[in-house]
PDB file of C-alpha atoms in Angstrom:
ATOM      1  CA  MET M 109      67.187  26.301  30.073  1.00 47.00           C
ATOM      2  CA  LEU M 110      70.555  25.849  28.380  1.00 46.00           C
ATOM      3  CA  VAL M 111      70.688  26.054  24.615  1.00 44.00           C
ATOM      4  CA  PRO M 112      73.614  24.274  22.952  1.00 45.00           C
ATOM      5  CA  GLN M 113      75.941  26.709  21.208  1.00 48.00           C
ATOM      6  CA  ASP M 114      77.450  25.990  17.831  1.00 45.00           C
ATOM      7  CA  PRO M 115      81.237  25.812  18.365  1.00 44.00           C
ATOM      8  CA  HIS M 116      81.745  27.330  14.909  1.00 42.00           C
ATOM      9  CA  PRO M 117      78.877  29.731  14.278  1.00 44.00           C
ATOM     10  CA  GLY M 118      78.368  30.286  10.590  1.00 43.00           C
ATOM     11  CA  ALA M 119      80.787  27.511   9.606  1.00 41.00           C
ATOM     12  CA  VAL M 120      80.118  25.919   6.258  1.00 41.00           C
ATOM     13  CA  SER M 121      78.197  22.722   6.726  1.00 38.00           C
ATOM     14  CA  TYR M 122      77.159  20.174   4.164  1.00 36.00           C
ATOM     15  CA  LEU M 123      73.865  22.029   4.057  1.00 36.00           C
ATOM     16  CA  GLY M 124      75.495  25.277   2.945  1.00 40.00           C
ATOM     17  CA  GLY M 125      76.294  28.572   4.618  1.00 41.00           C
ATOM     18  CA  ARG M 126      79.381  30.658   5.192  1.00 42.00           C
ATOM     19  CA  SER M 127      82.000  30.433   7.909  1.00 43.00           C
ATOM     20  CA  LYS M 128      83.382  33.231   9.972  1.00 47.00           C
ATOM     21  CA  ALA M 129      85.008  30.894  12.472  1.00 48.00           C
ATOM     22  CA  PRO M 130      88.705  31.533  13.004  1.00 49.00           C
ATOM     23  CA  ASP M 131      91.175  29.044  11.700  1.00 48.00           C
ATOM     24  CA  PRO M 132      92.496  26.745  14.487  1.00 51.00           C
ATOM     25  CA  ALA M 133      95.986  28.078  13.780  1.00 54.00           C
ATOM     26  CA  GLY M 134      94.777  31.659  14.245  1.00 54.00           C
ATOM     27  CA  ARG M 135      94.856  32.598  10.575  1.00 51.00           C
ATOM     28  CA  SER M 136      92.232  34.616   8.765  1.00 50.00           C
ATOM     29  CA  PRO M 137      88.872  32.827   8.382  1.00 51.00           C
ATOM     30  CA  HIS M 138      89.238  33.219   4.603  1.00 50.00           C
ATOM     31  CA  ARG M 139      92.452  31.171   4.357  1.00 49.00           C
ATOM     32  CA  SER M 140      93.299  27.491   4.696  1.00 58.00           C
ATOM     33  CA  ARG M 141      89.728  26.386   4.159  1.00 60.00           C
ATOM     34  CA  ALA M 142      90.260  23.116   2.309  1.00 61.00           C
ATOM     35  CA  TRP M 143      87.926  21.372   4.740  1.00 64.00           C
ATOM     36  CA  THR M 144      84.909  23.461   3.787  1.00 68.00           C
ATOM     37  CA  VAL M 145      82.289  22.846   1.158  1.00 73.00           C
ATOM     38  CA  ALA M 146      82.165  25.315  -1.738  1.00 73.00           C
ATOM     39  CA  GLY M 147      79.515  27.924  -1.075  1.00 78.00           C
ATOM     40  CA  ASN M 148      78.487  28.474  -4.678  1.00 87.00           C
ATOM     41  CA  LEU M 149      78.674  26.912  -8.107  1.00 89.00           C
ATOM     42  CA  GLY M 150      81.402  29.242  -9.354  1.00 89.00           C
ATOM     43  CA  VAL M 151      83.714  28.232  -6.529  1.00 90.00           C
ATOM     44  CA  SER M 152      82.994  24.565  -7.235  1.00 90.00           C
ATOM     45  CA  PHE M 153      83.984  25.024 -10.881  1.00 93.00           C
ATOM     46  CA  ARG M 154      87.136  26.871  -9.817  1.00 93.00           C
ATOM     47  CA  TYR M 155      88.140  23.959  -7.579  1.00 93.00           C
ATOM     48  CA  ALA M 156      87.506  21.516 -10.431  1.00 94.00           C
ATOM     49  CA  ALA M 157      89.583  23.668 -12.794  1.00 96.00           C
ATOM     50  CA  GLN M 158      92.397  23.703 -10.241  1.00 96.00           C
ATOM     51  CA  GLY M 159      92.271  19.898 -10.127  1.00 95.00           C
ATOM     52  CA  LEU M 160      92.442  19.664 -13.920  1.00 96.00           C
ATOM     53  CA  SER M 161      95.282  22.188 -13.999  1.00 96.00           C
ATOM     54  CA  TYR M 162      97.198  20.254 -11.348  1.00 96.00           C
ATOM     55  CA  ALA M 163      96.735  16.952 -13.178  1.00 96.00           C
ATOM     56  CA  PHE M 164      97.747  18.444 -16.515  1.00 96.00           C
ATOM     57  CA  SER M 165     100.818  20.200 -15.138  1.00 96.00           C
ATOM     58  CA  SER M 166     102.069  17.415 -12.886  1.00 96.00           C
ATOM     59  CA  GLN M 167     100.919  14.098 -14.375  1.00 95.00           C
ATOM     60  CA  ARG M 168     102.688  12.998 -17.547  1.00 96.00           C
ATOM     61  CA  ASN M 169     100.208  10.203 -18.241  1.00 96.00           C
ATOM     62  CA  PHE M 170      97.268  12.613 -17.972  1.00 97.00           C
ATOM     63  CA  ARG M 171      98.878  14.810 -20.649  1.00 97.00           C
ATOM     64  CA  ILE M 172      99.492  11.738 -22.830  1.00 97.00           C
ATOM     65  CA  HIS M 173      95.854  10.670 -22.501  1.00 97.00           C
ATOM     66  CA  VAL M 174      94.587  14.179 -23.301  1.00 97.00           C
ATOM     67  CA  GLY M 175      96.810  14.379 -26.389  1.00 97.00           C
ATOM     68  CA  THR M 176      95.835  10.905 -27.530  1.00 97.00           C
ATOM     69  CA  GLY M 177      92.170  11.773 -27.026  1.00 97.00           C
ATOM     70  CA  PHE M 178      92.454  14.833 -29.253  1.00 97.00           C
ATOM     71  CA  VAL M 179      94.250  12.827 -31.958  1.00 97.00           C
ATOM     72  CA  VAL M 180      91.663  10.029 -31.859  1.00 97.00           C
ATOM     73  CA  PHE M 181      88.731  12.456 -31.921  1.00 97.00           C
ATOM     74  CA  GLY M 182      90.336  14.415 -34.777  1.00 97.00           C
ATOM     75  CA  LEU M 183      90.900  11.203 -36.694  1.00 97.00           C
ATOM     76  CA  GLY M 184      87.272  10.227 -36.122  1.00 97.00           C
ATOM     77  CA  LEU M 185      86.129  13.590 -37.493  1.00 97.00           C
ATOM     78  CA  TRP M 186      88.444  13.285 -40.498  1.00 96.00           C
ATOM     79  CA  LEU M 187      87.109   9.796 -41.217  1.00 96.00           C
ATOM     80  CA  GLY M 188      83.545  11.071 -41.006  1.00 96.00           C
ATOM     81  CA  LEU M 189      82.449   8.780 -38.186  1.00 97.00           C
ATOM     82  CA  SER M 190      78.796   9.046 -37.222  1.00 97.00           C
ATOM     83  CA  ALA M 191      77.828  11.028 -34.136  1.00 97.00           C
ATOM     84  CA  ASP M 192      77.153   7.881 -32.118  1.00 98.00           C
ATOM     85  CA  ARG M 193      80.602   6.465 -32.910  1.00 97.00           C
ATOM     86  CA  LEU M 194      82.245   9.786 -32.055  1.00 98.00           C
ATOM     87  CA  ALA M 195      80.290   9.773 -28.794  1.00 98.00           C
ATOM     88  CA  VAL M 196      81.670   6.309 -27.975  1.00 97.00           C
ATOM     89  CA  LEU M 197      85.203   7.597 -28.591  1.00 97.00           C
ATOM     90  CA  VAL M 198      84.593  10.624 -26.370  1.00 97.00           C
ATOM     91  CA  LEU M 199      83.150   8.472 -23.585  1.00 98.00           C
ATOM     92  CA  THR M 200      86.055   6.042 -23.636  1.00 97.00           C
ATOM     93  CA  VAL M 201      88.642   8.830 -23.564  1.00 97.00           C
ATOM     94  CA  ALA M 202      86.686  10.584 -20.792  1.00 98.00           C
ATOM     95  CA  ALA M 203      86.616   7.356 -18.771  1.00 98.00           C
ATOM     96  CA  VAL M 204      90.399   7.085 -18.993  1.00 98.00           C
ATOM     97  CA  LEU M 205      90.825  10.735 -17.966  1.00 98.00           C
ATOM     98  CA  VAL M 206      88.428  10.354 -15.041  1.00 98.00           C
ATOM     99  CA  LEU M 207      90.272   7.280 -13.820  1.00 98.00           C
ATOM    100  CA  GLU M 208      93.600   9.072 -14.218  1.00 97.00           C
ATOM    101  CA  LEU M 209      92.260  11.899 -12.027  1.00 98.00           C
ATOM    102  CA  LEU M 210      91.025   9.385  -9.435  1.00 97.00           C
ATOM    103  CA  ASN M 211      94.419   7.662  -9.537  1.00 97.00           C
ATOM    104  CA  THR M 212      96.127  10.994  -8.874  1.00 96.00           C
ATOM    105  CA  ALA M 213      93.733  11.736  -6.007  1.00 96.00           C
ATOM    106  CA  THR M 214      94.271   8.262  -4.532  1.00 96.00           C
ATOM    107  CA  GLU M 215      98.032   8.685  -4.651  1.00 95.00           C
ATOM    108  CA  ALA M 216      97.804  12.086  -2.973  1.00 95.00           C
ATOM    109  CA  VAL M 217      95.514  10.850  -0.188  1.00 96.00           C
ATOM    110  CA  VAL M 218      97.668   7.790   0.468  1.00 95.00           C
ATOM    111  CA  ASP M 219     100.808   9.930   0.579  1.00 94.00           C
ATOM    112  CA  LEU M 220      99.064  12.353   2.929  1.00 94.00           C
ATOM    113  CA  ALA M 221      97.965   9.535   5.220  1.00 94.00           C
ATOM    114  CA  ILE M 222     101.231   7.627   5.495  1.00 93.00           C
ATOM    115  CA  GLY M 223     103.892  10.136   4.499  1.00 90.00           C
ATOM    116  CA  ARG M 224     107.163   8.599   3.365  1.00 86.00           C
ATOM    117  CA  ARG M 225     106.623   5.348   5.256  1.00 91.00           C
ATOM    118  CA  PHE M 226     105.909   2.093   3.460  1.00 91.00           C
ATOM    119  CA  HIS M 227     102.705   0.238   4.143  1.00 93.00           C
ATOM    120  CA  PRO M 228     101.507  -2.771   2.140  1.00 94.00           C
ATOM    121  CA  LEU M 229      97.922  -1.459   2.045  1.00 95.00           C
ATOM    122  CA  ALA M 230      99.162   1.839   0.599  1.00 94.00           C
ATOM    123  CA  ARG M 231     100.923  -0.098  -2.149  1.00 94.00           C
ATOM    124  CA  ILE M 232      97.738  -2.058  -2.856  1.00 96.00           C
ATOM    125  CA  ALA M 233      95.647   1.135  -3.052  1.00 96.00           C
ATOM    126  CA  LYS M 234      98.098   2.802  -5.433  1.00 96.00           C
ATOM    127  CA  ASP M 235      98.586  -0.312  -7.560  1.00 97.00           C
ATOM    128  CA  CYS M 236      94.842  -0.922  -7.896  1.00 97.00           C
ATOM    129  CA  ALA M 237      94.197   2.709  -8.866  1.00 97.00           C
ATOM    130  CA  ALA M 238      96.928   2.476 -11.503  1.00 97.00           C
ATOM    131  CA  ALA M 239      95.522  -0.855 -12.712  1.00 98.00           C
ATOM    132  CA  ALA M 240      92.095   0.755 -13.178  1.00 97.00           C
ATOM    133  CA  VAL M 241      93.689   3.324 -15.480  1.00 97.00           C
ATOM    134  CA  LEU M 242      95.511   0.578 -17.367  1.00 98.00           C
ATOM    135  CA  VAL M 243      92.339  -1.481 -17.891  1.00 98.00           C
ATOM    136  CA  ALA M 244      90.433   1.594 -19.086  1.00 97.00           C
ATOM    137  CA  SER M 245      93.303   2.605 -21.386  1.00 97.00           C
ATOM    138  CA  LEU M 246      93.538  -0.826 -22.994  1.00 98.00           C
ATOM    139  CA  SER M 247      89.761  -0.990 -23.413  1.00 97.00           C
ATOM    140  CA  SER M 248      89.750   2.490 -24.903  1.00 97.00           C
ATOM    141  CA  LEU M 249      92.505   1.497 -27.317  1.00 97.00           C
ATOM    142  CA  LEU M 250      90.581  -1.582 -28.431  1.00 98.00           C
ATOM    143  CA  ILE M 251      87.380   0.434 -28.914  1.00 98.00           C
ATOM    144  CA  ALA M 252      89.259   3.084 -30.896  1.00 97.00           C
ATOM    145  CA  LEU M 253      90.831   0.439 -33.116  1.00 97.00           C
ATOM    146  CA  LEU M 254      87.481  -1.243 -33.753  1.00 97.00           C
ATOM    147  CA  LEU M 255      85.883   2.080 -34.661  1.00 97.00           C
ATOM    148  CA  LEU M 256      88.759   3.637 -36.619  1.00 97.00           C
ATOM    149  CA  ILE M 257      90.514   0.826 -38.505  1.00 95.00           C
ATOM    150  CA  PRO M 258      87.698  -0.061 -40.968  1.00 95.00           C
ATOM    151  CA  PRO M 259      87.008   3.516 -42.151  1.00 95.00           C
ATOM    152  CA  LEU M 260      90.737   4.314 -42.143  1.00 94.00           C
ATOM    153  CA  ALA M 261      91.509   1.255 -44.256  1.00 93.00           C
ATOM    154  CA  ALA M 262      88.675   2.164 -46.635  1.00 92.00           C
ATOM    155  CA  ARG M 263      89.875   5.731 -46.916  1.00 90.00           C
ATOM    156  CA  LEU M 264      93.418   4.623 -47.628  1.00 89.00           C
ATOM    157  CA  GLY M 265      92.226   1.961 -50.105  1.00 85.00           C
ATOM    158  CA  LEU M 266      93.657  -0.898 -48.087  1.00 72.00           C
ATOM    159  CA  LEU M 267      90.636  -3.134 -48.046  1.00 61.00           C
ATOM    160  CA  MET M 268      91.155  -6.531 -49.582  1.00 55.00           C
ATOM    161  CA  GLY M 269      88.080  -6.219 -51.785  1.00 55.00           C
ATOM    162  CA  SER M 270      89.185  -2.907 -53.343  1.00 52.00           C
ATOM    163  CA  ARG M 271      91.834  -4.482 -55.636  1.00 49.00           C
TER     164      ARG M 271
END
């Protein structure tokens, strides 16, 4: 009886495991393994940190959103916002950052798929990803203004009733 052989014995599957299969280009089995699933939690966190590092070092808007987030959170602390209001600020800033990361990933995948050629669907994918960031940014700005303006005005004595 013939038993089917695994073409890549020990290859990482979505169920886990380690690969010792040679790279198709003949390189070491420990190199060029972007197609594999991380074998442990530490490796997963390292990949995530690499993604954050890439976004921070290469994406101007990501750096702007991070800086703005720190300023808004610091202002919320200075104004003595309640924990639930600070949590809303953190969630809105995090949503913008997540969408910025997804926008970066979308742009990279589209560029990988089509190279330097133009395709109308590639433009739509990139434009829609950028629009998602814009919508989240504008919503985040509105939420921040609604949460920060009243206590800021009170702290600065700018309320109409304080005259």
